[in-house]
PDB file of C-alpha atoms in Angstrom:
ATOM      1  CA  GLN A  88       0.152   0.228  -0.340  1.00 93.00           C
ATOM      2  CA  VAL A  89       0.845   3.146  -1.491  1.00 97.00           C
ATOM      3  CA  ARG A  90       0.781   6.144   1.839  1.00 98.00           C
ATOM      4  CA  LEU A  91       2.194   9.364   0.615  1.00 98.00           C
ATOM      5  CA  GLN A  92       2.398  12.418   3.786  1.00 98.00           C
ATOM      6  CA  GLN A  93       2.298  15.946   3.065  1.00 98.00           C
ATOM      7  CA  SER A  94       3.960  18.550   5.134  1.00 95.00           C
ATOM      8  CA  GLY A  95       5.114  22.207   5.483  1.00 90.00           C
ATOM      9  CA  PRO A  96       3.288  25.649   6.522  1.00 91.00           C
ATOM     10  CA  GLY A  97      -0.037  26.411   6.292  1.00 91.00           C
ATOM     11  CA  LEU A  98       1.158  29.950   6.255  1.00 97.00           C
ATOM     12  CA  VAL A  99       3.251  31.913   3.451  1.00 97.00           C
ATOM     13  CA  LYS A 100       3.702  36.240   3.106  1.00 97.00           C
ATOM     14  CA  PRO A 101       3.140  37.730  -0.627  1.00 97.00           C
ATOM     15  CA  SER A 102       6.241  37.527  -2.499  1.00 97.00           C
ATOM     16  CA  GLN A 103       7.980  35.246  -0.706  1.00 98.00           C
ATOM     17  CA  THR A 104       8.555  30.904  -1.386  1.00 98.00           C
ATOM     18  CA  LEU A 105       5.344  28.137  -1.100  1.00 97.00           C
ATOM     19  CA  SER A 106       7.648  25.483  -0.138  1.00 98.00           C
ATOM     20  CA  LEU A 107       6.607  21.841   0.497  1.00 98.00           C
ATOM     21  CA  THR A 108       7.603  18.292   0.916  1.00 98.00           C
ATOM     22  CA  CYS A 109       5.268  14.786   0.655  1.00 98.00           C
ATOM     23  CA  ALA A 110       6.606  11.981   1.921  1.00 98.00           C
ATOM     24  CA  ILE A 111       6.340   8.216   0.247  1.00 98.00           C
ATOM     25  CA  SER A 112       6.393   5.150   1.545  1.00 98.00           C
ATOM     26  CA  GLY A 113       4.884   1.350   0.768  1.00 98.00           C
ATOM     27  CA  ASP A 114       6.897   2.640  -3.062  1.00 97.00           C
ATOM     28  CA  SER A 115      10.313   4.912  -4.536  1.00 97.00           C
ATOM     29  CA  VAL A 116      10.886   8.277  -5.618  1.00 98.00           C
ATOM     30  CA  SER A 117      12.943   6.517  -8.378  1.00 97.00           C
ATOM     31  CA  SER A 118      10.013   4.099  -9.304  1.00 96.00           C
ATOM     32  CA  ILE A 119      10.690   3.484 -13.333  1.00 94.00           C
ATOM     33  CA  SER A 120       6.885   2.709 -13.216  1.00 95.00           C
ATOM     34  CA  ALA A 121       5.445   5.897 -11.647  1.00 96.00           C
ATOM     35  CA  ALA A 122       5.782  10.011 -11.609  1.00 97.00           C
ATOM     36  CA  TRP A 123       5.438  12.261  -8.605  1.00 98.00           C
ATOM     37  CA  ALA A 124       3.214  15.122  -8.896  1.00 98.00           C
ATOM     38  CA  TRP A 125       1.233  18.003  -7.008  1.00 98.00           C
ATOM     39  CA  ILE A 126      -1.790  19.342  -7.732  1.00 98.00           C
ATOM     40  CA  ARG A 127      -3.829  22.375  -6.299  1.00 98.00           C
ATOM     41  CA  GLN A 128      -7.771  23.475  -5.644  1.00 98.00           C
ATOM     42  CA  SER A 129      -9.289  26.496  -5.020  1.00 97.00           C
ATOM     43  CA  PRO A 130     -12.629  27.692  -5.621  1.00 93.00           C
ATOM     44  CA  SER A 131     -11.619  29.892  -7.953  1.00 90.00           C
ATOM     45  CA  ARG A 132      -8.773  27.558 -10.847  1.00 89.00           C
ATOM     46  CA  GLY A 133     -10.546  24.253  -9.438  1.00 93.00           C
ATOM     47  CA  LEU A 134      -7.859  21.080  -9.746  1.00 97.00           C
ATOM     48  CA  GLU A 135      -4.526  22.400 -11.279  1.00 97.00           C
ATOM     49  CA  TRP A 136      -2.309  20.357 -11.729  1.00 97.00           C
ATOM     50  CA  LEU A 137       1.244  21.673 -11.361  1.00 98.00           C
ATOM     51  CA  GLY A 138       3.995  19.338 -12.600  1.00 97.00           C
ATOM     52  CA  ARG A 139       5.662  15.730 -11.983  1.00 97.00           C
ATOM     53  CA  THR A 140       9.144  14.447 -11.179  1.00 98.00           C
ATOM     54  CA  PHE A 141      10.120  11.782 -12.649  1.00 97.00           C
ATOM     55  CA  TYR A 142      12.996   9.468 -13.263  1.00 96.00           C
ATOM     56  CA  ARG A 143      13.373   7.348 -16.287  1.00 93.00           C
ATOM     57  CA  SER A 144      17.365   6.841 -16.214  1.00 93.00           C
ATOM     58  CA  LYS A 145      17.529  10.144 -15.000  1.00 96.00           C
ATOM     59  CA  TRP A 146      15.360  12.472 -13.625  1.00 97.00           C
ATOM     60  CA  ASN A 147      13.031  14.998 -15.640  1.00 96.00           C
ATOM     61  CA  SER A 148      10.090  17.526 -14.029  1.00 97.00           C
ATOM     62  CA  GLU A 149       7.305  19.127 -15.995  1.00 96.00           C
ATOM     63  CA  TYR A 150       5.100  21.960 -15.032  1.00 97.00           C
ATOM     64  CA  ALA A 151       2.248  23.905 -16.386  1.00 96.00           C
ATOM     65  CA  SER A 152       3.017  26.655 -18.327  1.00 94.00           C
ATOM     66  CA  SER A 153       0.781  29.237 -15.398  1.00 94.00           C
ATOM     67  CA  VAL A 154       3.565  28.177 -13.507  1.00 96.00           C
ATOM     68  CA  LYS A 155       7.003  27.061 -14.880  1.00 96.00           C
ATOM     69  CA  SER A 156       8.766  29.875 -14.090  1.00 96.00           C
ATOM     70  CA  ARG A 157       7.739  30.099 -10.916  1.00 97.00           C
ATOM     71  CA  ILE A 158       7.906  26.322  -9.032  1.00 98.00           C
ATOM     72  CA  THR A 159      10.275  23.302  -8.841  1.00 98.00           C
ATOM     73  CA  ILE A 160       9.430  20.142  -8.437  1.00 98.00           C
ATOM     74  CA  GLU A 161      12.427  17.784  -7.159  1.00 98.00           C
ATOM     75  CA  PRO A 162      13.063  14.689  -5.644  1.00 98.00           C
ATOM     76  CA  ASP A 163      14.982  13.987  -2.464  1.00 97.00           C
ATOM     77  CA  THR A 164      16.048  10.372  -3.266  1.00 97.00           C
ATOM     78  CA  SER A 165      18.285  10.438   0.389  1.00 97.00           C
ATOM     79  CA  LYS A 166      14.998  10.422   2.069  1.00 98.00           C
ATOM     80  CA  ASN A 167      12.327   8.917  -0.860  1.00 98.00           C
ATOM     81  CA  ARG A 168      10.031  12.066  -1.085  1.00 98.00           C
ATOM     82  CA  PHE A 169      10.301  14.707  -3.258  1.00 98.00           C
ATOM     83  CA  SER A 170       9.706  18.304  -3.116  1.00 98.00           C
ATOM     84  CA  LEU A 171       7.462  21.464  -4.202  1.00 98.00           C
ATOM     85  CA  GLN A 172       8.916  25.780  -4.077  1.00 98.00           C
ATOM     86  CA  MET A 173       6.701  28.108  -5.363  1.00 98.00           C
ATOM     87  CA  ASN A 174       8.823  31.219  -5.748  1.00 97.00           C
ATOM     88  CA  SER A 175       6.304  34.883  -5.740  1.00 97.00           C
ATOM     89  CA  VAL A 176       3.301  33.925  -5.136  1.00 97.00           C
ATOM     90  CA  THR A 177       0.106  36.160  -4.365  1.00 97.00           C
ATOM     91  CA  PRO A 178      -3.509  35.564  -2.849  1.00 96.00           C
ATOM     92  CA  ASP A 179      -4.038  34.433  -5.954  1.00 96.00           C
ATOM     93  CA  ASP A 180      -1.667  30.769  -5.068  1.00 97.00           C
ATOM     94  CA  THR A 181      -4.281  30.448  -1.249  1.00 97.00           C
ATOM     95  CA  ALA A 182      -4.796  26.517  -2.818  1.00 98.00           C
ATOM     96  CA  VAL A 183      -5.512  23.315  -0.767  1.00 98.00           C
ATOM     97  CA  TYR A 184      -2.063  22.091  -1.724  1.00 98.00           C
ATOM     98  CA  TYR A 185      -2.407  17.470  -3.199  1.00 98.00           C
ATOM     99  CA  CYS A 186       0.903  15.171  -4.115  1.00 98.00           C
ATOM    100  CA  ALA A 187      -0.003  12.696  -5.986  1.00 98.00           C
ATOM    101  CA  ARG A 188       1.378   8.858  -7.758  1.00 98.00           C
ATOM    102  CA  GLU A 189       1.334   9.126 -11.481  1.00 97.00           C
ATOM    103  CA  PHE A 190       0.971   4.912 -11.618  1.00 96.00           C
ATOM    104  CA  TYR A 191       2.187   3.904 -15.400  1.00 93.00           C
ATOM    105  CA  GLY A 192       1.074   0.348 -14.705  1.00 86.00           C
ATOM    106  CA  SER A 193       2.482  -2.572 -16.795  1.00 82.00           C
ATOM    107  CA  GLY A 194       0.940  -3.298 -20.476  1.00 80.00           C
ATOM    108  CA  SER A 195      -1.228   0.266 -20.289  1.00 80.00           C
ATOM    109  CA  PRO A 196      -2.045   2.455 -22.741  1.00 79.00           C
ATOM    110  CA  ASN A 197      -2.275   5.884 -19.765  1.00 86.00           C
ATOM    111  CA  PRO A 198      -0.879   6.852 -16.097  1.00 93.00           C
ATOM    112  CA  HIS A 199      -3.011   7.587 -13.467  1.00 96.00           C
ATOM    113  CA  PHE A 200      -3.190   9.308 -10.287  1.00 97.00           C
ATOM    114  CA  ASP A 201      -3.858   6.187  -7.639  1.00 96.00           C
ATOM    115  CA  TYR A 202      -3.114   7.465  -4.648  1.00 98.00           C
ATOM    116  CA  TRP A 203      -3.005  11.600  -2.631  1.00 98.00           C
ATOM    117  CA  GLY A 204      -1.689  12.823  -0.089  1.00 98.00           C
ATOM    118  CA  GLN A 205      -4.120  13.811   1.986  1.00 98.00           C
ATOM    119  CA  GLY A 206      -4.052  17.687   0.520  1.00 97.00           C
ATOM    120  CA  ALA A 207      -2.473  20.875   2.441  1.00 97.00           C
ATOM    121  CA  LEU A 208      -3.867  24.424   2.557  1.00 97.00           C
ATOM    122  CA  VAL A 209      -1.382  27.618   2.148  1.00 98.00           C
ATOM    123  CA  THR A 210      -2.787  30.356   2.171  1.00 98.00           C
ATOM    124  CA  VAL A 211      -0.750  33.537   1.280  1.00 97.00           C
ATOM    125  CA  SER A 212      -1.744  36.253   3.339  1.00 96.00           C
ATOM    126  CA  SER A 213       0.479  39.253   4.532  1.00 95.00           C
TER     127      SER A 213
ATOM    128  CA  SER B 218      -5.390  24.519 -24.594  1.00 87.00           C
ATOM    129  CA  TYR B 219      -7.473  21.309 -24.345  1.00 94.00           C
ATOM    130  CA  GLU B 220     -11.322  21.820 -22.176  1.00 96.00           C
ATOM    131  CA  LEU B 221     -13.677  19.639 -20.219  1.00 97.00           C
ATOM    132  CA  THR B 222     -16.630  20.132 -19.640  1.00 98.00           C
ATOM    133  CA  GLN B 223     -19.009  19.154 -16.902  1.00 98.00           C
ATOM    134  CA  PRO B 224     -22.144  20.240 -16.033  1.00 98.00           C
ATOM    135  CA  PRO B 225     -22.495  21.831 -12.636  1.00 97.00           C
ATOM    136  CA  SER B 226     -24.895  19.959 -10.454  1.00 97.00           C
ATOM    137  CA  VAL B 227     -27.099  16.185 -10.874  1.00 98.00           C
ATOM    138  CA  SER B 228     -29.548  14.483  -8.977  1.00 98.00           C
ATOM    139  CA  VAL B 229     -30.658  11.759  -8.696  1.00 97.00           C
ATOM    140  CA  SER B 230     -32.947   9.509  -6.146  1.00 97.00           C
ATOM    141  CA  PRO B 231     -31.346   6.906  -4.276  1.00 97.00           C
ATOM    142  CA  GLY B 232     -31.281   3.478  -6.064  1.00 97.00           C
ATOM    143  CA  GLN B 233     -31.221   5.395  -9.512  1.00 97.00           C
ATOM    144  CA  THR B 234     -28.667   5.333 -12.733  1.00 98.00           C
ATOM    145  CA  ALA B 235     -26.917   8.445 -11.727  1.00 98.00           C
ATOM    146  CA  SER B 236     -25.483   9.949 -16.039  1.00 98.00           C
ATOM    147  CA  ILE B 237     -22.146  12.807 -15.195  1.00 98.00           C
ATOM    148  CA  THR B 238     -21.261  14.024 -17.892  1.00 98.00           C
ATOM    149  CA  CYS B 239     -17.677  15.535 -19.377  1.00 98.00           C
ATOM    150  CA  SER B 240     -17.263  16.996 -22.736  1.00 98.00           C
ATOM    151  CA  GLY B 241     -14.475  17.853 -24.661  1.00 97.00           C
ATOM    152  CA  ASP B 242     -13.284  18.249 -28.673  1.00 97.00           C
ATOM    153  CA  LYS B 243     -12.179  14.288 -29.827  1.00 97.00           C
ATOM    154  CA  LEU B 244     -12.351  13.807 -26.096  1.00 97.00           C
ATOM    155  CA  GLY B 245     -13.436   9.974 -27.683  1.00 96.00           C
ATOM    156  CA  ASN B 246      -9.421   9.842 -28.321  1.00 95.00           C
ATOM    157  CA  ARG B 247      -7.783  10.400 -25.253  1.00 95.00           C
ATOM    158  CA  TYR B 248      -7.831   8.243 -22.527  1.00 96.00           C
ATOM    159  CA  VAL B 249     -10.427   9.977 -18.769  1.00 97.00           C
ATOM    160  CA  CYS B 250     -10.477   8.376 -15.423  1.00 98.00           C
ATOM    161  CA  TRP B 251     -12.808  10.021 -13.041  1.00 98.00           C
ATOM    162  CA  PHE B 252     -12.309  10.546 -10.012  1.00 98.00           C
ATOM    163  CA  GLN B 253     -14.852  11.205  -6.116  1.00 98.00           C
ATOM    164  CA  GLN B 254     -14.032  14.055  -3.746  1.00 98.00           C
ATOM    165  CA  ARG B 255     -16.835  13.828  -0.937  1.00 97.00           C
ATOM    166  CA  PRO B 256     -15.423  16.911   1.372  1.00 94.00           C
ATOM    167  CA  ALA B 257     -12.513  17.602   3.716  1.00 94.00           C
ATOM    168  CA  GLN B 258     -11.214  15.010   1.699  1.00 97.00           C
ATOM    169  CA  SER B 259      -8.703  13.939  -1.040  1.00 98.00           C
ATOM    170  CA  PRO B 260      -9.858  12.972  -4.945  1.00 98.00           C
ATOM    171  CA  VAL B 261     -10.025   9.149  -5.035  1.00 98.00           C
ATOM    172  CA  LEU B 262      -9.980   7.516  -8.482  1.00 98.00           C
ATOM    173  CA  VAL B 263     -12.662   5.078  -9.545  1.00 98.00           C
ATOM    174  CA  ILE B 264     -12.553   4.788 -12.862  1.00 98.00           C
ATOM    175  CA  TYR B 265      -9.840   4.990 -15.723  1.00 96.00           C
ATOM    176  CA  GLU B 266      -8.884   4.447 -19.083  1.00 96.00           C
ATOM    177  CA  ASP B 267     -12.311   5.170 -20.320  1.00 96.00           C
ATOM    178  CA  ALA B 268     -14.304   2.643 -18.507  1.00 97.00           C
ATOM    179  CA  LYS B 269     -11.409   0.037 -15.621  1.00 96.00           C
ATOM    180  CA  ARG B 270     -12.072   0.207 -11.248  1.00 97.00           C
ATOM    181  CA  PRO B 271      -8.870   0.587  -9.897  1.00 95.00           C
ATOM    182  CA  SER B 272      -9.403  -2.555  -7.340  1.00 95.00           C
ATOM    183  CA  GLY B 273     -12.586  -1.192  -4.317  1.00 96.00           C
ATOM    184  CA  ILE B 274     -14.225   1.055  -6.644  1.00 98.00           C
ATOM    185  CA  PRO B 275     -17.618  -0.118  -6.643  1.00 97.00           C
ATOM    186  CA  GLU B 276     -19.270  -2.392  -9.683  1.00 97.00           C
ATOM    187  CA  ARG B 277     -22.084   0.059  -9.698  1.00 98.00           C
ATOM    188  CA  PHE B 278     -19.049   2.519 -11.124  1.00 98.00           C
ATOM    189  CA  SER B 279     -18.808   2.392 -14.490  1.00 98.00           C
ATOM    190  CA  GLY B 280     -17.593   4.325 -18.125  1.00 98.00           C
ATOM    191  CA  SER B 281     -17.333   4.455 -21.118  1.00 98.00           C
ATOM    192  CA  ASN B 282     -16.174   7.756 -23.504  1.00 98.00           C
ATOM    193  CA  SER B 283     -16.882   8.514 -27.483  1.00 97.00           C
ATOM    194  CA  GLY B 284     -17.247  11.524 -29.600  1.00 97.00           C
ATOM    195  CA  ASN B 285     -17.119  13.903 -27.893  1.00 98.00           C
ATOM    196  CA  THR B 286     -18.033  13.413 -24.374  1.00 98.00           C
ATOM    197  CA  ALA B 287     -17.374  10.718 -21.937  1.00 98.00           C
ATOM    198  CA  THR B 288     -19.957   9.868 -19.122  1.00 98.00           C
ATOM    199  CA  LEU B 289     -19.347   8.248 -15.514  1.00 98.00           C
ATOM    200  CA  THR B 290     -22.657   6.151 -15.029  1.00 98.00           C
ATOM    201  CA  ILE B 291     -23.763   4.466 -10.624  1.00 98.00           C
ATOM    202  CA  SER B 292     -26.096   2.556 -11.028  1.00 98.00           C
ATOM    203  CA  GLY B 293     -28.849   1.939  -7.993  1.00 97.00           C
ATOM    204  CA  THR B 294     -27.152   5.212  -6.573  1.00 97.00           C
ATOM    205  CA  GLN B 295     -26.210   4.641  -2.973  1.00 97.00           C
ATOM    206  CA  ALA B 296     -25.949   8.636  -0.508  1.00 97.00           C
ATOM    207  CA  MET B 297     -21.990   7.614   0.265  1.00 97.00           C
ATOM    208  CA  ASP B 298     -21.981   8.325  -3.694  1.00 98.00           C
ATOM    209  CA  GLU B 299     -23.019  11.977  -3.112  1.00 98.00           C
ATOM    210  CA  ALA B 300     -20.140  14.163  -3.647  1.00 98.00           C
ATOM    211  CA  ASP B 301     -17.406  16.352  -6.367  1.00 98.00           C
ATOM    212  CA  TYR B 302     -17.033  13.880  -9.334  1.00 98.00           C
ATOM    213  CA  TYR B 303     -14.224  14.939 -11.663  1.00 98.00           C
ATOM    214  CA  CYS B 304     -13.004  14.047 -14.402  1.00 98.00           C
ATOM    215  CA  GLN B 305      -9.260  14.295 -16.386  1.00 98.00           C
ATOM    216  CA  VAL B 306      -7.578  13.701 -19.195  1.00 97.00           C
ATOM    217  CA  TRP B 307      -4.047  14.751 -20.105  1.00 94.00           C
ATOM    218  CA  ASP B 308      -3.905  17.449 -23.015  1.00 88.00           C
ATOM    219  CA  SER B 309      -1.358  16.758 -26.261  1.00 83.00           C
ATOM    220  CA  SER B 310       2.030  17.738 -24.939  1.00 85.00           C
ATOM    221  CA  SER B 311       1.358  14.863 -21.828  1.00 88.00           C
ATOM    222  CA  ALA B 312       0.290  18.597 -19.036  1.00 92.00           C
ATOM    223  CA  VAL B 313      -2.895  16.966 -16.981  1.00 96.00           C
ATOM    224  CA  VAL B 314      -6.600  18.507 -17.786  1.00 97.00           C
ATOM    225  CA  PHE B 315      -9.366  18.518 -15.294  1.00 98.00           C
ATOM    226  CA  GLY B 316     -13.072  19.547 -15.711  1.00 98.00           C
ATOM    227  CA  GLY B 317     -14.636  22.192 -13.568  1.00 97.00           C
ATOM    228  CA  GLY B 318     -16.354  19.281 -11.289  1.00 97.00           C
ATOM    229  CA  THR B 319     -19.662  17.901 -10.450  1.00 98.00           C
ATOM    230  CA  LYS B 320     -21.846  17.683  -7.391  1.00 98.00           C
ATOM    231  CA  LEU B 321     -23.863  14.882  -7.694  1.00 98.00           C
ATOM    232  CA  THR B 322     -27.204  15.497  -5.101  1.00 98.00           C
ATOM    233  CA  VAL B 323     -28.599  12.066  -4.034  1.00 97.00           C
ATOM    234  CA  LEU B 324     -32.164  13.001  -2.784  1.00 91.00           C
TER     235      LEU B 324
END
Protein backbone atom coordinates (compact mmCIF):
# COMPACT_ATOMS: atom_id res chain seq x y z
CA GLN A 1 0.00 0.00 0.00
CA VAL A 2 1.37 3.37 -1.04
CA ARG A 3 1.07 6.28 1.33
CA LEU A 4 1.87 9.92 0.64
CA GLN A 5 2.37 12.18 3.65
CA GLN A 6 2.49 15.91 3.04
CA SER A 7 4.16 18.51 5.22
CA GLY A 8 4.88 22.21 5.09
CA PRO A 9 3.72 25.59 6.39
CA GLY A 10 0.10 26.56 6.06
CA LEU A 11 0.73 30.30 5.82
CA VAL A 12 3.05 32.10 3.41
CA LYS A 13 3.50 35.83 2.97
CA PRO A 14 2.98 37.42 -0.46
CA SER A 15 6.13 37.50 -2.63
CA GLN A 16 7.73 34.74 -0.57
CA THR A 17 8.31 31.07 -1.41
CA LEU A 18 5.86 28.26 -0.79
CA SER A 19 7.57 24.97 0.12
CA LEU A 20 5.87 21.60 0.55
CA THR A 21 7.22 18.08 0.90
CA CYS A 22 5.59 14.73 0.14
CA ALA A 23 7.05 11.67 1.86
CA ILE A 24 6.51 8.37 0.08
CA SER A 25 6.03 4.98 1.72
CA GLY A 26 5.30 1.78 -0.11
CA ASP A 27 7.02 2.89 -3.33
CA SER A 28 10.18 4.65 -4.44
CA VAL A 29 10.53 8.17 -5.78
CA SER A 30 12.96 6.60 -8.29
CA SER A 31 10.37 4.10 -9.58
CA ILE A 32 10.33 3.85 -13.38
CA SER A 33 6.62 3.03 -13.19
CA ALA A 34 5.59 6.30 -11.58
CA ALA A 35 5.74 10.05 -11.76
CA TRP A 36 5.24 12.22 -8.69
CA ALA A 37 2.96 15.18 -9.08
CA TRP A 38 1.64 18.25 -7.34
CA ILE A 39 -1.95 19.34 -7.86
CA ARG A 40 -3.79 22.20 -6.21
CA GLN A 41 -7.45 23.00 -5.71
CA SER A 42 -9.18 26.29 -5.12
CA PRO A 43 -12.74 27.53 -5.61
CA SER A 44 -11.61 29.85 -8.42
CA ARG A 45 -9.34 27.42 -10.28
CA GLY A 46 -10.80 24.00 -9.44
CA LEU A 47 -8.29 21.16 -9.65
CA GLU A 48 -5.09 22.40 -11.28
CA TRP A 49 -2.09 20.22 -12.13
CA LEU A 50 1.18 21.99 -11.33
CA GLY A 51 3.79 19.52 -12.50
CA ARG A 52 5.62 16.25 -11.99
CA THR A 53 9.03 14.74 -11.45
CA PHE A 54 10.05 11.28 -12.59
CA TYR A 55 13.05 9.06 -13.22
CA ARG A 56 13.61 7.47 -16.61
CA SER A 57 17.35 6.85 -16.89
CA LYS A 58 17.69 10.40 -15.62
CA TRP A 59 15.60 12.79 -13.59
CA ASN A 60 12.99 14.82 -15.40
CA SER A 61 10.54 17.52 -14.33
CA GLU A 62 7.59 18.89 -16.28
CA TYR A 63 5.49 21.89 -15.32
CA ALA A 64 2.18 23.48 -16.17
CA SER A 65 2.67 26.48 -18.41
CA SER A 66 0.66 28.66 -16.00
CA VAL A 67 3.27 28.29 -13.22
CA LYS A 68 6.38 27.12 -15.09
CA SER A 69 8.40 30.24 -14.37
CA ARG A 70 7.77 30.05 -10.62
CA ILE A 71 7.96 26.42 -9.56
CA THR A 72 10.44 23.64 -8.98
CA ILE A 73 9.54 20.02 -8.28
CA GLU A 74 12.46 17.92 -7.13
CA PRO A 75 13.10 14.42 -5.79
CA ASP A 76 15.00 13.68 -2.60
CA THR A 77 16.18 10.12 -3.06
CA SER A 78 17.94 9.97 0.33
CA LYS A 79 14.60 10.45 2.09
CA ASN A 80 12.31 8.97 -0.57
CA ARG A 81 10.27 12.11 -0.98
CA PHE A 82 9.69 14.97 -3.39
CA SER A 83 9.08 18.64 -2.96
CA LEU A 84 7.35 21.65 -4.42
CA GLN A 85 8.73 25.13 -4.32
CA MET A 86 6.74 28.04 -5.69
CA ASN A 87 8.21 31.50 -5.53
CA SER A 88 6.73 34.98 -5.74
CA VAL A 89 3.40 33.78 -4.39
CA THR A 90 0.29 35.96 -4.34
CA PRO A 91 -3.08 35.53 -2.63
CA ASP A 92 -4.24 33.84 -5.85
CA ASP A 93 -1.97 30.91 -4.94
CA THR A 94 -4.06 30.20 -1.86
CA ALA A 95 -5.32 26.64 -2.31
CA VAL A 96 -5.33 23.11 -0.99
CA TYR A 97 -2.19 21.46 -2.35
CA TYR A 98 -2.05 17.72 -3.02
CA CYS A 99 0.78 15.43 -3.96
CA ALA A 100 -0.12 12.35 -5.99
CA ARG A 101 1.37 9.30 -7.66
CA GLU A 102 0.88 9.05 -11.43
CA PHE A 103 1.16 5.33 -12.03
CA TYR A 104 2.22 3.75 -15.33
CA GLY A 105 0.89 0.22 -15.12
CA SER A 106 2.49 -2.57 -17.05
CA GLY A 107 0.80 -2.82 -20.44
CA SER A 108 -1.41 0.18 -19.75
CA PRO A 109 -1.49 2.81 -22.49
CA ASN A 110 -1.95 5.68 -20.04
CA PRO A 111 -1.01 6.46 -16.45
CA HIS A 112 -3.48 7.35 -13.75
CA PHE A 113 -3.39 9.13 -10.38
CA ASP A 114 -3.99 6.27 -7.98
CA TYR A 115 -2.68 7.64 -4.67
CA TRP A 116 -3.04 11.12 -3.24
CA GLY A 117 -1.68 12.85 -0.18
CA GLN A 118 -3.99 14.16 2.51
CA GLY A 119 -3.95 17.69 1.15
CA ALA A 120 -2.61 20.85 2.76
CA LEU A 121 -4.27 24.23 2.83
CA VAL A 122 -1.75 26.93 2.06
CA THR A 123 -2.89 30.48 2.62
CA VAL A 124 -0.99 33.38 1.11
CA SER A 125 -1.52 36.40 3.31
CA SER A 126 0.44 39.06 5.11
CA SER B 1 -5.08 24.49 -24.25
CA TYR B 2 -7.43 21.54 -23.99
CA GLU B 3 -10.65 22.04 -22.05
CA LEU B 4 -13.11 19.68 -20.38
CA THR B 5 -16.69 20.72 -19.61
CA GLN B 6 -18.88 19.15 -16.94
CA PRO B 7 -22.35 20.09 -15.74
CA PRO B 8 -22.12 21.86 -12.36
CA SER B 9 -24.68 19.61 -10.73
CA VAL B 10 -26.61 16.38 -11.19
CA SER B 11 -29.38 15.07 -8.97
CA VAL B 12 -30.51 11.48 -8.60
CA SER B 13 -32.88 9.54 -6.39
CA PRO B 14 -31.49 6.70 -4.27
CA GLY B 15 -31.40 3.44 -6.19
CA GLN B 16 -31.60 5.18 -9.57
CA THR B 17 -28.88 5.63 -12.19
CA ALA B 18 -26.79 8.78 -12.26
CA SER B 19 -24.97 9.87 -15.40
CA ILE B 20 -22.28 12.55 -15.29
CA THR B 21 -20.90 13.80 -18.58
CA CYS B 22 -17.57 15.30 -19.55
CA SER B 23 -17.17 16.99 -22.93
CA GLY B 24 -14.09 17.90 -24.93
CA ASP B 25 -12.95 18.14 -28.51
CA LYS B 26 -12.47 14.60 -29.90
CA LEU B 27 -12.45 13.37 -26.31
CA GLY B 28 -12.99 9.82 -27.53
CA ASN B 29 -9.43 9.85 -28.84
CA ARG B 30 -8.07 10.30 -25.31
CA TYR B 31 -8.21 8.15 -22.20
CA VAL B 32 -10.38 9.59 -19.45
CA CYS B 33 -10.12 9.17 -15.68
CA TRP B 34 -12.82 9.98 -13.14
CA PHE B 35 -12.34 11.01 -9.52
CA GLN B 36 -14.76 11.15 -6.61
CA GLN B 37 -14.16 13.77 -3.94
CA ARG B 38 -16.15 13.88 -0.74
CA PRO B 39 -16.10 17.05 1.37
CA ALA B 40 -12.74 17.73 3.04
CA GLN B 41 -11.22 14.60 1.48
CA SER B 42 -8.66 13.95 -1.21
CA PRO B 43 -9.86 12.84 -4.65
CA VAL B 44 -10.29 9.10 -5.16
CA LEU B 45 -9.82 7.43 -8.54
CA VAL B 46 -13.01 5.60 -9.54
CA ILE B 47 -12.46 5.02 -13.29
CA TYR B 48 -9.30 5.03 -15.43
CA GLU B 49 -8.65 4.36 -19.12
CA ASP B 50 -12.29 5.28 -19.83
CA ALA B 51 -13.90 2.25 -18.23
CA LYS B 52 -11.58 0.40 -15.85
CA ARG B 53 -12.31 0.26 -12.14
CA PRO B 54 -9.49 0.28 -9.59
CA SER B 55 -9.48 -2.38 -6.94
CA GLY B 56 -12.01 -1.59 -4.23
CA ILE B 57 -14.30 0.55 -6.38
CA PRO B 58 -17.86 -0.86 -6.44
CA GLU B 59 -19.18 -2.38 -9.67
CA ARG B 60 -21.97 0.20 -9.77
CA PHE B 61 -19.38 2.68 -11.11
CA SER B 62 -18.82 2.41 -14.86
CA GLY B 63 -17.47 4.64 -17.61
CA SER B 64 -17.65 5.13 -21.34
CA ASN B 65 -16.05 7.49 -23.84
CA SER B 66 -16.93 8.16 -27.46
CA GLY B 67 -16.98 11.10 -29.82
CA ASN B 68 -16.79 14.28 -27.78
CA THR B 69 -18.29 12.94 -24.56
CA ALA B 70 -17.23 10.69 -21.71
CA THR B 71 -19.81 9.49 -19.21
CA LEU B 72 -19.52 8.27 -15.65
CA THR B 73 -22.50 6.11 -14.73
CA ILE B 74 -23.43 5.15 -11.20
CA SER B 75 -26.05 2.41 -11.09
CA GLY B 76 -28.16 1.91 -7.99
CA THR B 77 -26.89 5.18 -6.56
CA GLN B 78 -26.43 5.24 -2.81
CA ALA B 79 -26.37 8.12 -0.36
CA MET B 80 -22.65 7.54 0.11
CA ASP B 81 -22.09 8.37 -3.59
CA GLU B 82 -23.02 12.01 -2.96
CA ALA B 83 -19.81 13.87 -3.79
CA ASP B 84 -18.07 15.97 -6.39
CA TYR B 85 -16.88 14.13 -9.50
CA TYR B 86 -14.09 15.25 -11.80
CA CYS B 87 -13.00 13.98 -15.19
CA GLN B 88 -9.36 14.20 -16.23
CA VAL B 89 -7.23 13.66 -19.34
CA TRP B 90 -3.76 14.43 -20.60
CA ASP B 91 -3.25 16.96 -23.36
CA SER B 92 -0.88 16.58 -26.29
CA SER B 93 2.10 17.79 -24.26
CA SER B 94 1.37 15.39 -21.37
CA ALA B 95 0.00 18.19 -19.20
CA VAL B 96 -2.88 17.10 -17.00
CA VAL B 97 -6.31 18.63 -17.54
CA PHE B 98 -9.26 18.41 -15.13
CA GLY B 99 -12.90 19.17 -15.74
CA GLY B 100 -14.60 21.75 -13.57
CA GLY B 101 -16.37 19.13 -11.49
CA THR B 102 -19.96 17.99 -11.01
CA LYS B 103 -21.72 17.96 -7.67
CA LEU B 104 -23.83 14.82 -7.39
CA THR B 105 -26.78 15.14 -5.05
CA VAL B 106 -28.64 12.03 -3.95
CA LEU B 107 -32.11 13.01 -2.81
